[in-house]
mmCIF file with all atom_site columns, C-alpha atoms in Angstrom:
data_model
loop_
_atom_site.group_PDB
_atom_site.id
_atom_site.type_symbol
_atom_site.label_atom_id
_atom_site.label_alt_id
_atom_site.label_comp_id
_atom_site.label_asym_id
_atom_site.label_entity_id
_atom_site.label_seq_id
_atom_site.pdbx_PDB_ins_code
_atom_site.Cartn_x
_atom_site.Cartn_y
_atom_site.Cartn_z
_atom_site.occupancy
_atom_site.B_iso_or_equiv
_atom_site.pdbx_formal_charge
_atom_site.auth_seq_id
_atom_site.auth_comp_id
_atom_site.auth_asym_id
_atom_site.auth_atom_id
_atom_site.pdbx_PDB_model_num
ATOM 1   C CA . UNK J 1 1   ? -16.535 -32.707 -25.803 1.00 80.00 ? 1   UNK J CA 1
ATOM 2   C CA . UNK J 1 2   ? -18.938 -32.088 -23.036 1.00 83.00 ? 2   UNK J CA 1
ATOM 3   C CA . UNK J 1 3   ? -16.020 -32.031 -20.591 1.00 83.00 ? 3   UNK J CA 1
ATOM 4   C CA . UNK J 1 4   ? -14.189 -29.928 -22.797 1.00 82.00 ? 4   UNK J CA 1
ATOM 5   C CA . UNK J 1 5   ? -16.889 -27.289 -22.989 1.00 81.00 ? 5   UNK J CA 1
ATOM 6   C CA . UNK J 1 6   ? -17.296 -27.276 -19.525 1.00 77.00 ? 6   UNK J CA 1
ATOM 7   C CA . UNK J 1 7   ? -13.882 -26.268 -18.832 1.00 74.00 ? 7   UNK J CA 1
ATOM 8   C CA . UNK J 1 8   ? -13.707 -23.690 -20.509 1.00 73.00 ? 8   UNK J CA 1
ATOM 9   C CA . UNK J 1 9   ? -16.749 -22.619 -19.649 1.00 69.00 ? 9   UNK J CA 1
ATOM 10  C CA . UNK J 1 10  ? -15.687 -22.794 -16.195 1.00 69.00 ? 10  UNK J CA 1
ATOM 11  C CA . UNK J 1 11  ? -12.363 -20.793 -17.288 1.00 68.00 ? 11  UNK J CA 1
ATOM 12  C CA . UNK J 1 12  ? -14.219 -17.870 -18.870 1.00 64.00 ? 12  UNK J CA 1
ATOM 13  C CA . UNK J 1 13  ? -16.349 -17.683 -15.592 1.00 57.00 ? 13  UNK J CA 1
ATOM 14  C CA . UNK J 1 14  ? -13.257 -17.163 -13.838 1.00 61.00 ? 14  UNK J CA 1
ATOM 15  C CA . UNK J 1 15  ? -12.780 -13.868 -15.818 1.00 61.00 ? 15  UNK J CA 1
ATOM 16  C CA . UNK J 1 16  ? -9.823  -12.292 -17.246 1.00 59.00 ? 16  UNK J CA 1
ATOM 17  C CA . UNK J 1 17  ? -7.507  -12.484 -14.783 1.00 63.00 ? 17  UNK J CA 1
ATOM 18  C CA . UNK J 1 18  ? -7.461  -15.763 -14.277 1.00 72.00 ? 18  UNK J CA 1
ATOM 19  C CA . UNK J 1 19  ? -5.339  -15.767 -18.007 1.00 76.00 ? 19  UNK J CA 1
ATOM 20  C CA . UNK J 1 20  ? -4.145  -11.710 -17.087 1.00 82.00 ? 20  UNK J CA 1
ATOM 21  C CA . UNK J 1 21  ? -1.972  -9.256  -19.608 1.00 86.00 ? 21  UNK J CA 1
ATOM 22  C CA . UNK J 1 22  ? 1.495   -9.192  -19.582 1.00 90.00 ? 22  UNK J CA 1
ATOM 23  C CA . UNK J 1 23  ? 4.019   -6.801  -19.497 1.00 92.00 ? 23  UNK J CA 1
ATOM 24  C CA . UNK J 1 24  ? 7.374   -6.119  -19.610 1.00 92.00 ? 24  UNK J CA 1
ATOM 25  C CA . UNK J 1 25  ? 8.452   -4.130  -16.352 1.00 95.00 ? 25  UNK J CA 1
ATOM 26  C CA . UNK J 1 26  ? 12.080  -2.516  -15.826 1.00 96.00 ? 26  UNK J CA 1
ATOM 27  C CA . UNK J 1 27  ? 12.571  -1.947  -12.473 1.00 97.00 ? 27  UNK J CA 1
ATOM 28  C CA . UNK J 1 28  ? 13.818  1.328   -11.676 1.00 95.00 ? 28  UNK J CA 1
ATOM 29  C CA . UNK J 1 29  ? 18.112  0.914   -10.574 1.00 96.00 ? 29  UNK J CA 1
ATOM 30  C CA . UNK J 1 30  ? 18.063  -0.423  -7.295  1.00 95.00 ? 30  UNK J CA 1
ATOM 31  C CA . UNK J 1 31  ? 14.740  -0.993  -6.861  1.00 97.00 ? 31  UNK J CA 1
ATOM 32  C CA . UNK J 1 32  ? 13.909  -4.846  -5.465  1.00 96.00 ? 32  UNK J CA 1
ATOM 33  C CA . UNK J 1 33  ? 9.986   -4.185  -5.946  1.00 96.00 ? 33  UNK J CA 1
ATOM 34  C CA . UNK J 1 34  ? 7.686   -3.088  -8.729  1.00 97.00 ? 34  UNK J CA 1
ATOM 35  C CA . UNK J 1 35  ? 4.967   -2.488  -6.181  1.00 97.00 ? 35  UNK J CA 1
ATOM 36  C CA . UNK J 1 36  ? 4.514   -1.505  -2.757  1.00 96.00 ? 36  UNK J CA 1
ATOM 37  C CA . UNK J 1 37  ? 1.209   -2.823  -1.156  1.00 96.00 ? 37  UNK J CA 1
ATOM 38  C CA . UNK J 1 38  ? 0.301   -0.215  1.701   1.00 96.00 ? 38  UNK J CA 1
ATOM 39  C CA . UNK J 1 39  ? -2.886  -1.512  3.659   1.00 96.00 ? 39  UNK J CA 1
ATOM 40  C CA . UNK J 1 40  ? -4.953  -2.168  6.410   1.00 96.00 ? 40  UNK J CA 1
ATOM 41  C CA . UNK J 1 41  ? -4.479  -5.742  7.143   1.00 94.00 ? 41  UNK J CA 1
ATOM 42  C CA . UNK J 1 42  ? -8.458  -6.367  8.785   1.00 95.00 ? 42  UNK J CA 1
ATOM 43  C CA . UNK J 1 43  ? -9.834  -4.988  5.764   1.00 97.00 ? 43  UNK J CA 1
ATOM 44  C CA . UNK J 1 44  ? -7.808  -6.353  2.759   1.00 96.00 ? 44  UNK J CA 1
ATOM 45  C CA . UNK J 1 45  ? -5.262  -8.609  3.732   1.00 94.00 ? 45  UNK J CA 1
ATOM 46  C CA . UNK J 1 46  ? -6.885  -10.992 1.501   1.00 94.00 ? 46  UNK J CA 1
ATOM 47  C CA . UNK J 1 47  ? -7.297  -8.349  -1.485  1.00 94.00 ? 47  UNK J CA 1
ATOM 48  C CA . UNK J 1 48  ? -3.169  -7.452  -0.832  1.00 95.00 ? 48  UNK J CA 1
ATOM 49  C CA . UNK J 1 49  ? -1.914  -11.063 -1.014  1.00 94.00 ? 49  UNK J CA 1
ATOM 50  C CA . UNK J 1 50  ? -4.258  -11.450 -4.253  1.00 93.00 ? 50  UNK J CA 1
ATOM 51  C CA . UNK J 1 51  ? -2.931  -8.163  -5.910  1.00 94.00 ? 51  UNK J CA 1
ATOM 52  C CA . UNK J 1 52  ? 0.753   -9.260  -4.885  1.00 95.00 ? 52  UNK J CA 1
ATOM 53  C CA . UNK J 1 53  ? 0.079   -12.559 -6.734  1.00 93.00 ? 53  UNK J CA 1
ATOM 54  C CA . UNK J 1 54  ? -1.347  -11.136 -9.673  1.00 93.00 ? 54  UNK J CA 1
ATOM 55  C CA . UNK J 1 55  ? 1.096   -8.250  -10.101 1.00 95.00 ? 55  UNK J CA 1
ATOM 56  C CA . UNK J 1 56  ? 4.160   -10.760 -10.282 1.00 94.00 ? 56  UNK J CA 1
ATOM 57  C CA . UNK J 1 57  ? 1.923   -13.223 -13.030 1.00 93.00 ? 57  UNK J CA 1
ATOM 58  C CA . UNK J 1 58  ? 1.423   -9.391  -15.273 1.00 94.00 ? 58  UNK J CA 1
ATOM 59  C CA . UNK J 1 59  ? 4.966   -7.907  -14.572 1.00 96.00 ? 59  UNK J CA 1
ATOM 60  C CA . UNK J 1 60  ? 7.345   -10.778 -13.731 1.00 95.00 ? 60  UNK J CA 1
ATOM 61  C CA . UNK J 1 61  ? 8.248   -8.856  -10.983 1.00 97.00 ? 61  UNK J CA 1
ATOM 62  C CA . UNK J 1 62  ? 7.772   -8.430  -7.203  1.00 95.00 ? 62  UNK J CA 1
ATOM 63  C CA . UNK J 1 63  ? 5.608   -6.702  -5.394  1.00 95.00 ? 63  UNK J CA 1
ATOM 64  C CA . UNK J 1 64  ? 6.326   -5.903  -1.620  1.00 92.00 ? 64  UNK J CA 1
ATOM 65  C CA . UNK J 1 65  ? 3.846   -7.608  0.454   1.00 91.00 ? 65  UNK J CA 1
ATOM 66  C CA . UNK J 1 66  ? 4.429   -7.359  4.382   1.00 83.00 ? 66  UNK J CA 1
ATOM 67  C CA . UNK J 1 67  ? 3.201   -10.755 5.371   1.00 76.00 ? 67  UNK J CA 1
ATOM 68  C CA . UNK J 1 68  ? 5.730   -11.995 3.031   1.00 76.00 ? 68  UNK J CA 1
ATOM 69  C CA . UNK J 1 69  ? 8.823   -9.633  3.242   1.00 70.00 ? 69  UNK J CA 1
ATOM 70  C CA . UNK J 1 70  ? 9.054   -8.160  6.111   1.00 68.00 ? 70  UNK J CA 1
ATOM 71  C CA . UNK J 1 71  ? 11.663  -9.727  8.143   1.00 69.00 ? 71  UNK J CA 1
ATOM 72  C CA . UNK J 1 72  ? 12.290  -7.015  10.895  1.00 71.00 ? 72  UNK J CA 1
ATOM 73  C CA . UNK J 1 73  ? 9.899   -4.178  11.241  1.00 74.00 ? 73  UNK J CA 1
ATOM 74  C CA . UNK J 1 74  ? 13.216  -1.314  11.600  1.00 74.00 ? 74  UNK J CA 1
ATOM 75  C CA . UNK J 1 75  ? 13.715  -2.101  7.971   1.00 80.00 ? 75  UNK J CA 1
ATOM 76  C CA . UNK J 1 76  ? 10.401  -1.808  6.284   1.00 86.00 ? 76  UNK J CA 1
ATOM 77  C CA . UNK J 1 77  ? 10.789  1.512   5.264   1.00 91.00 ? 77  UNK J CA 1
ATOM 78  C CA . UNK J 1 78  ? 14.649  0.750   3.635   1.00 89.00 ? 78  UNK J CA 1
ATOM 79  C CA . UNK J 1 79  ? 14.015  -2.924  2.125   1.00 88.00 ? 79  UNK J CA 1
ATOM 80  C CA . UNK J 1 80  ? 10.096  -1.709  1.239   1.00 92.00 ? 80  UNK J CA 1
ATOM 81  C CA . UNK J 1 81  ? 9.458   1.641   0.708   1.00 95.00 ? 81  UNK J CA 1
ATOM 82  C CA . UNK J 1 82  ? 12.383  3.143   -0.695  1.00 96.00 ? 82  UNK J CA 1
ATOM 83  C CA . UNK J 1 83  ? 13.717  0.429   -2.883  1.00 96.00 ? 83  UNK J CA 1
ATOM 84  C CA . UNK J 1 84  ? 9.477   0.325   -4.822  1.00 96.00 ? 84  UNK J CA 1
ATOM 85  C CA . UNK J 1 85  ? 8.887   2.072   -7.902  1.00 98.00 ? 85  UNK J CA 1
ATOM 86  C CA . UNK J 1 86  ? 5.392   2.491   -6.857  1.00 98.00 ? 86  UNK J CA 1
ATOM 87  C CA . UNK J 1 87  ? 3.328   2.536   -3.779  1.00 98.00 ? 87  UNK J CA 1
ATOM 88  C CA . UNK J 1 88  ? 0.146   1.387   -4.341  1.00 98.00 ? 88  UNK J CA 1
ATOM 89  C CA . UNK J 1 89  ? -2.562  1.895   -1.225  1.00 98.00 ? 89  UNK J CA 1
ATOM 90  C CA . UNK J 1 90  ? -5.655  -0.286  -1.129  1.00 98.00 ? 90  UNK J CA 1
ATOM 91  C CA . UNK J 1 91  ? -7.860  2.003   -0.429  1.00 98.00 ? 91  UNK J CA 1
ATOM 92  C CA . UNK J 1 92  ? -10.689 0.850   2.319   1.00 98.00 ? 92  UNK J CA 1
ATOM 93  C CA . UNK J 1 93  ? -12.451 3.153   5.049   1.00 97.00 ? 93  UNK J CA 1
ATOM 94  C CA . UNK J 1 94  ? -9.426  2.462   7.613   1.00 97.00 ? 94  UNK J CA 1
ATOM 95  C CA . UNK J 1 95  ? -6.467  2.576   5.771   1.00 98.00 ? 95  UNK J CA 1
ATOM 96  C CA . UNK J 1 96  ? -5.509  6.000   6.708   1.00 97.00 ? 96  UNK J CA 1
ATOM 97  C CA . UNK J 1 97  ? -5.873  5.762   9.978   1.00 97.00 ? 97  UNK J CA 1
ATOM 98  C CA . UNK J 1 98  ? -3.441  3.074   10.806  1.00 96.00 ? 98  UNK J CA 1
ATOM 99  C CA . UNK J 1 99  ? 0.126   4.734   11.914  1.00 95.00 ? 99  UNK J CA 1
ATOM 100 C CA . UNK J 1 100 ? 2.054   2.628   9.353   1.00 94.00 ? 100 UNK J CA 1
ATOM 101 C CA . UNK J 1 101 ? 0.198   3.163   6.166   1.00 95.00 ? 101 UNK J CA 1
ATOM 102 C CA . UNK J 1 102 ? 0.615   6.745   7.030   1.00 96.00 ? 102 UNK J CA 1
ATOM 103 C CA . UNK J 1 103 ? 3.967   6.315   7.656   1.00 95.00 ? 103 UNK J CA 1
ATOM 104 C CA . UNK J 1 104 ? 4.673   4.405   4.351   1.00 95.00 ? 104 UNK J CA 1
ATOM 105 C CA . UNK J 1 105 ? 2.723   7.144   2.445   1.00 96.00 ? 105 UNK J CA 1
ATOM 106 C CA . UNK J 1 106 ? 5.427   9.557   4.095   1.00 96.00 ? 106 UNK J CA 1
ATOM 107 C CA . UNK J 1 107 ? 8.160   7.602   3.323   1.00 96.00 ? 107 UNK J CA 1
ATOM 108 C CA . UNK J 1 108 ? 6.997   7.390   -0.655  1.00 97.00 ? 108 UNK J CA 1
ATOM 109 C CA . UNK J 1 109 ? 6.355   11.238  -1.002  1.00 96.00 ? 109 UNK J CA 1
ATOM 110 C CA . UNK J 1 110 ? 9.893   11.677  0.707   1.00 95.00 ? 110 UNK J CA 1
ATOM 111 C CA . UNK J 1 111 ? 11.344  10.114  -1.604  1.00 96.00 ? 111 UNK J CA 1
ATOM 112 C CA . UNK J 1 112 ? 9.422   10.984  -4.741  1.00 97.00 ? 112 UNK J CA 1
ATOM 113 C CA . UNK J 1 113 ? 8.004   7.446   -5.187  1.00 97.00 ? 113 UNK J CA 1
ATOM 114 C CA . UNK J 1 114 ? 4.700   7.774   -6.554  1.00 98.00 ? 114 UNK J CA 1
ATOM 115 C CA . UNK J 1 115 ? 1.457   6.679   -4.990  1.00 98.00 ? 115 UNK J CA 1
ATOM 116 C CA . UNK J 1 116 ? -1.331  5.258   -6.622  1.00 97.00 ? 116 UNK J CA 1
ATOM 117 C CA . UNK J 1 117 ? -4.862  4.824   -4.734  1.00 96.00 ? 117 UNK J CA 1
ATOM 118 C CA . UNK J 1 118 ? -6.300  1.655   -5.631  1.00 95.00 ? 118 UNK J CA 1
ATOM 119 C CA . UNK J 1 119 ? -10.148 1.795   -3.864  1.00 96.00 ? 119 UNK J CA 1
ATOM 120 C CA . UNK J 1 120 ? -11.000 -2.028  -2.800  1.00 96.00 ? 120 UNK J CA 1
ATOM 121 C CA . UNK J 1 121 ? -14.451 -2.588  -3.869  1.00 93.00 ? 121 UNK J CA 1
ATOM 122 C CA . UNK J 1 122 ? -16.724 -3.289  -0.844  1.00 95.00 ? 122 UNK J CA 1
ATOM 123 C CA . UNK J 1 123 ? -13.932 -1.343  1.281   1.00 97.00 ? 123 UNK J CA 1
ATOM 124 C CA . UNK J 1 124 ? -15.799 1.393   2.225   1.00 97.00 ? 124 UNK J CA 1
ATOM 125 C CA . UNK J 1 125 ? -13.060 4.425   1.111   1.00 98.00 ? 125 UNK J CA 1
ATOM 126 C CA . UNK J 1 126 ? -14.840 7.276   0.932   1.00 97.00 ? 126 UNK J CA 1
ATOM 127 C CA . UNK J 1 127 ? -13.050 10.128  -1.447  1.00 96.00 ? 127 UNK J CA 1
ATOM 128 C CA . UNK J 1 128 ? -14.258 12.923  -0.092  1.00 97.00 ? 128 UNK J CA 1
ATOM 129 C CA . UNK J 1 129 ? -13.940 11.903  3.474   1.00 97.00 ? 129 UNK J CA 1
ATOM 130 C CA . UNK J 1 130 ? -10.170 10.780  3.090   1.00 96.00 ? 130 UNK J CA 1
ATOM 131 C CA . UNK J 1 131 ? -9.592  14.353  1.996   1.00 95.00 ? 131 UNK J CA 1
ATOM 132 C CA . UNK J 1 132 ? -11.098 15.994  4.870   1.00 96.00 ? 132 UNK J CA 1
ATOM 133 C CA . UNK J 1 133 ? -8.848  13.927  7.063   1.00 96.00 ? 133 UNK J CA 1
ATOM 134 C CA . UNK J 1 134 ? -5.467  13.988  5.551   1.00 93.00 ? 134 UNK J CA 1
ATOM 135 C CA . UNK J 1 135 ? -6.619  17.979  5.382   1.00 94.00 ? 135 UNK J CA 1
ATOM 136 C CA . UNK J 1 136 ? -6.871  18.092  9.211   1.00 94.00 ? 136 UNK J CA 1
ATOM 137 C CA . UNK J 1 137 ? -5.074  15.033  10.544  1.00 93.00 ? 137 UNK J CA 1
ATOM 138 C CA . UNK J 1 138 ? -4.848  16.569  14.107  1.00 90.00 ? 138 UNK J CA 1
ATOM 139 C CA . UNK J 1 139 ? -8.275  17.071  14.915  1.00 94.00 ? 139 UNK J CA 1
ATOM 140 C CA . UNK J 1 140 ? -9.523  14.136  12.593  1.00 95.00 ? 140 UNK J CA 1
ATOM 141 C CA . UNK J 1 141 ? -7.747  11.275  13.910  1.00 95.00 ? 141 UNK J CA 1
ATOM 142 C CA . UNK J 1 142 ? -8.149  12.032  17.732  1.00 94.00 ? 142 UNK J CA 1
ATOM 143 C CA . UNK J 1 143 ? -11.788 10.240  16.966  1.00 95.00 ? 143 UNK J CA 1
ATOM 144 C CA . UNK J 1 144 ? -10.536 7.708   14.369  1.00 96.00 ? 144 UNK J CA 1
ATOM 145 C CA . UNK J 1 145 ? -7.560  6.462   15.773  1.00 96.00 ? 145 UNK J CA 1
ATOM 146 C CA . UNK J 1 146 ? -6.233  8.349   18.887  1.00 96.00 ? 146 UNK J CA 1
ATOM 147 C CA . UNK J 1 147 ? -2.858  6.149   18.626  1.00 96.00 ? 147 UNK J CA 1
ATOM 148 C CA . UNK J 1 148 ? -2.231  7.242   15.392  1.00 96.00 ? 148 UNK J CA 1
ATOM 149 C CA . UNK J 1 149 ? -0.693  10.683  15.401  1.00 96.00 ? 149 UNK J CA 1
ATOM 150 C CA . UNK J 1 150 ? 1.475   10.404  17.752  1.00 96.00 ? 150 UNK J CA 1
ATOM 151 C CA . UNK J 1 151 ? 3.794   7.577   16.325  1.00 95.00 ? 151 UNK J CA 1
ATOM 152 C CA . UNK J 1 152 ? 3.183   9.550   13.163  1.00 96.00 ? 152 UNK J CA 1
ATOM 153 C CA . UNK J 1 153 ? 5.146   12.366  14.911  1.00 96.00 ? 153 UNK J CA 1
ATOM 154 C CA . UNK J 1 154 ? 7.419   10.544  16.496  1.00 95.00 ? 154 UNK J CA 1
ATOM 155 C CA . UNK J 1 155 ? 8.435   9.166   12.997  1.00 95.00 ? 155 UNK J CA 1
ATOM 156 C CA . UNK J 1 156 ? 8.630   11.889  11.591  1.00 96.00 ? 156 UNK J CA 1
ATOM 157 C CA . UNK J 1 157 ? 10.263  14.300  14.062  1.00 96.00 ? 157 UNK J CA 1
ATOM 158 C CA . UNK J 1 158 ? 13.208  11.829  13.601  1.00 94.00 ? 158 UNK J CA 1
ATOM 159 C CA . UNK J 1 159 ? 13.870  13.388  10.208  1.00 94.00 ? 159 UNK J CA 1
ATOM 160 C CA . UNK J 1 160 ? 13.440  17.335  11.514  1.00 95.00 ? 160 UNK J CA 1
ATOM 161 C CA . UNK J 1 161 ? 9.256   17.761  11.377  1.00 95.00 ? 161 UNK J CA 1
ATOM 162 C CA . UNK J 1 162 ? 7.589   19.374  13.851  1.00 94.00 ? 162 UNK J CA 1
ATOM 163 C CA . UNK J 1 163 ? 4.115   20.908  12.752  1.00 94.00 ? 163 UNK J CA 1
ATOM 164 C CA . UNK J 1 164 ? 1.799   18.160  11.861  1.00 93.00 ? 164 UNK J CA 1
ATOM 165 C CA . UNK J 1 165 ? 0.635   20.705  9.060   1.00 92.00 ? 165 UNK J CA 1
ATOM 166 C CA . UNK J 1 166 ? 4.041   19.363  6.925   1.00 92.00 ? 166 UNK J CA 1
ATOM 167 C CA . UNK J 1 167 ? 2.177   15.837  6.996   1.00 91.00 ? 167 UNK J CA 1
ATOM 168 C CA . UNK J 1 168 ? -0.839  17.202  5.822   1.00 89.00 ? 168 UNK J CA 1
#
């Protein structure tokens, strides 16, 4: 009994999600993923690969996880992106300066494939000061991440953008 009580004890302290809800999820026709994880890798690479796990326990389905899908880097945006019902950014204080989650944000709005903002507690986002940069990305990111913009660019003059202001 002792044991017994002890377990389960032990399983309650684990929280909810150790046991989480389920649901029934359709993918959308020709989708592969239910979820896109967009995020910075140094501050919740841990936090993505838990999501991805837990996501496919709730849903049953996939979620697209980079350090598990991503076979060659030309196709993330094809395989990932565009075949995800939902892009879902972990939201931490770096996120939006890396070229790629940018880049994958772009992608999803191209597309119409919504975005959900999921803030990572102990991540550091910062609301207010994500809007001020993705409302002046030019001047913004030359102190954050001077590498940034310009593969940003060069992605996106590929598809006929010029004025960084279209980004925005």
């Amino acid at each position: 009994l002792k044991a017994l009580l002890a377990a389960q004890a032990e399983e309650a302290a684990r929280g909810r999600m150790s046991v989480p809800p389920v649901c029934e999820w359709q993918l959308e026709k020709g989708h592969k993923y239910c979820t896109f994880l967009s995020h910075y890798k140094v501050e919740a690479g841990s936090d993505a690969r838990y999501l991805s796990d837990l996501i496919r326990r709730m849903t049953g389905q996939p979620s697209y996880l980079d350090s598990t899908d991503l076979v060659d880097l030309r196709m993330l945006f094809h395989d990932g992106v565009h075949k995800t019902d939902v892009v879902v950014i972990l939201a931490t204080k770096g996120v939006l300066t890396r070229p790629w989650c940018v880049m994958e944000m772009w992608e999803a709005a191209l597309h119409q494939i919504p975005i959900v903002l999921f803030p990572v507690v102990g991540g550091g986002f910062d609301l207010t000061d994500a809007k001020n940069l993705l409302g002046n990305l030019e001047v913004e990111m030359e102190s954050r991440n001077q590498y940034c913009m310009p593969e940003v660019m060069a992605h996106v003059r590929k598809q006929g953008v010029t004025d960084v202001r279209e980004v925005e």
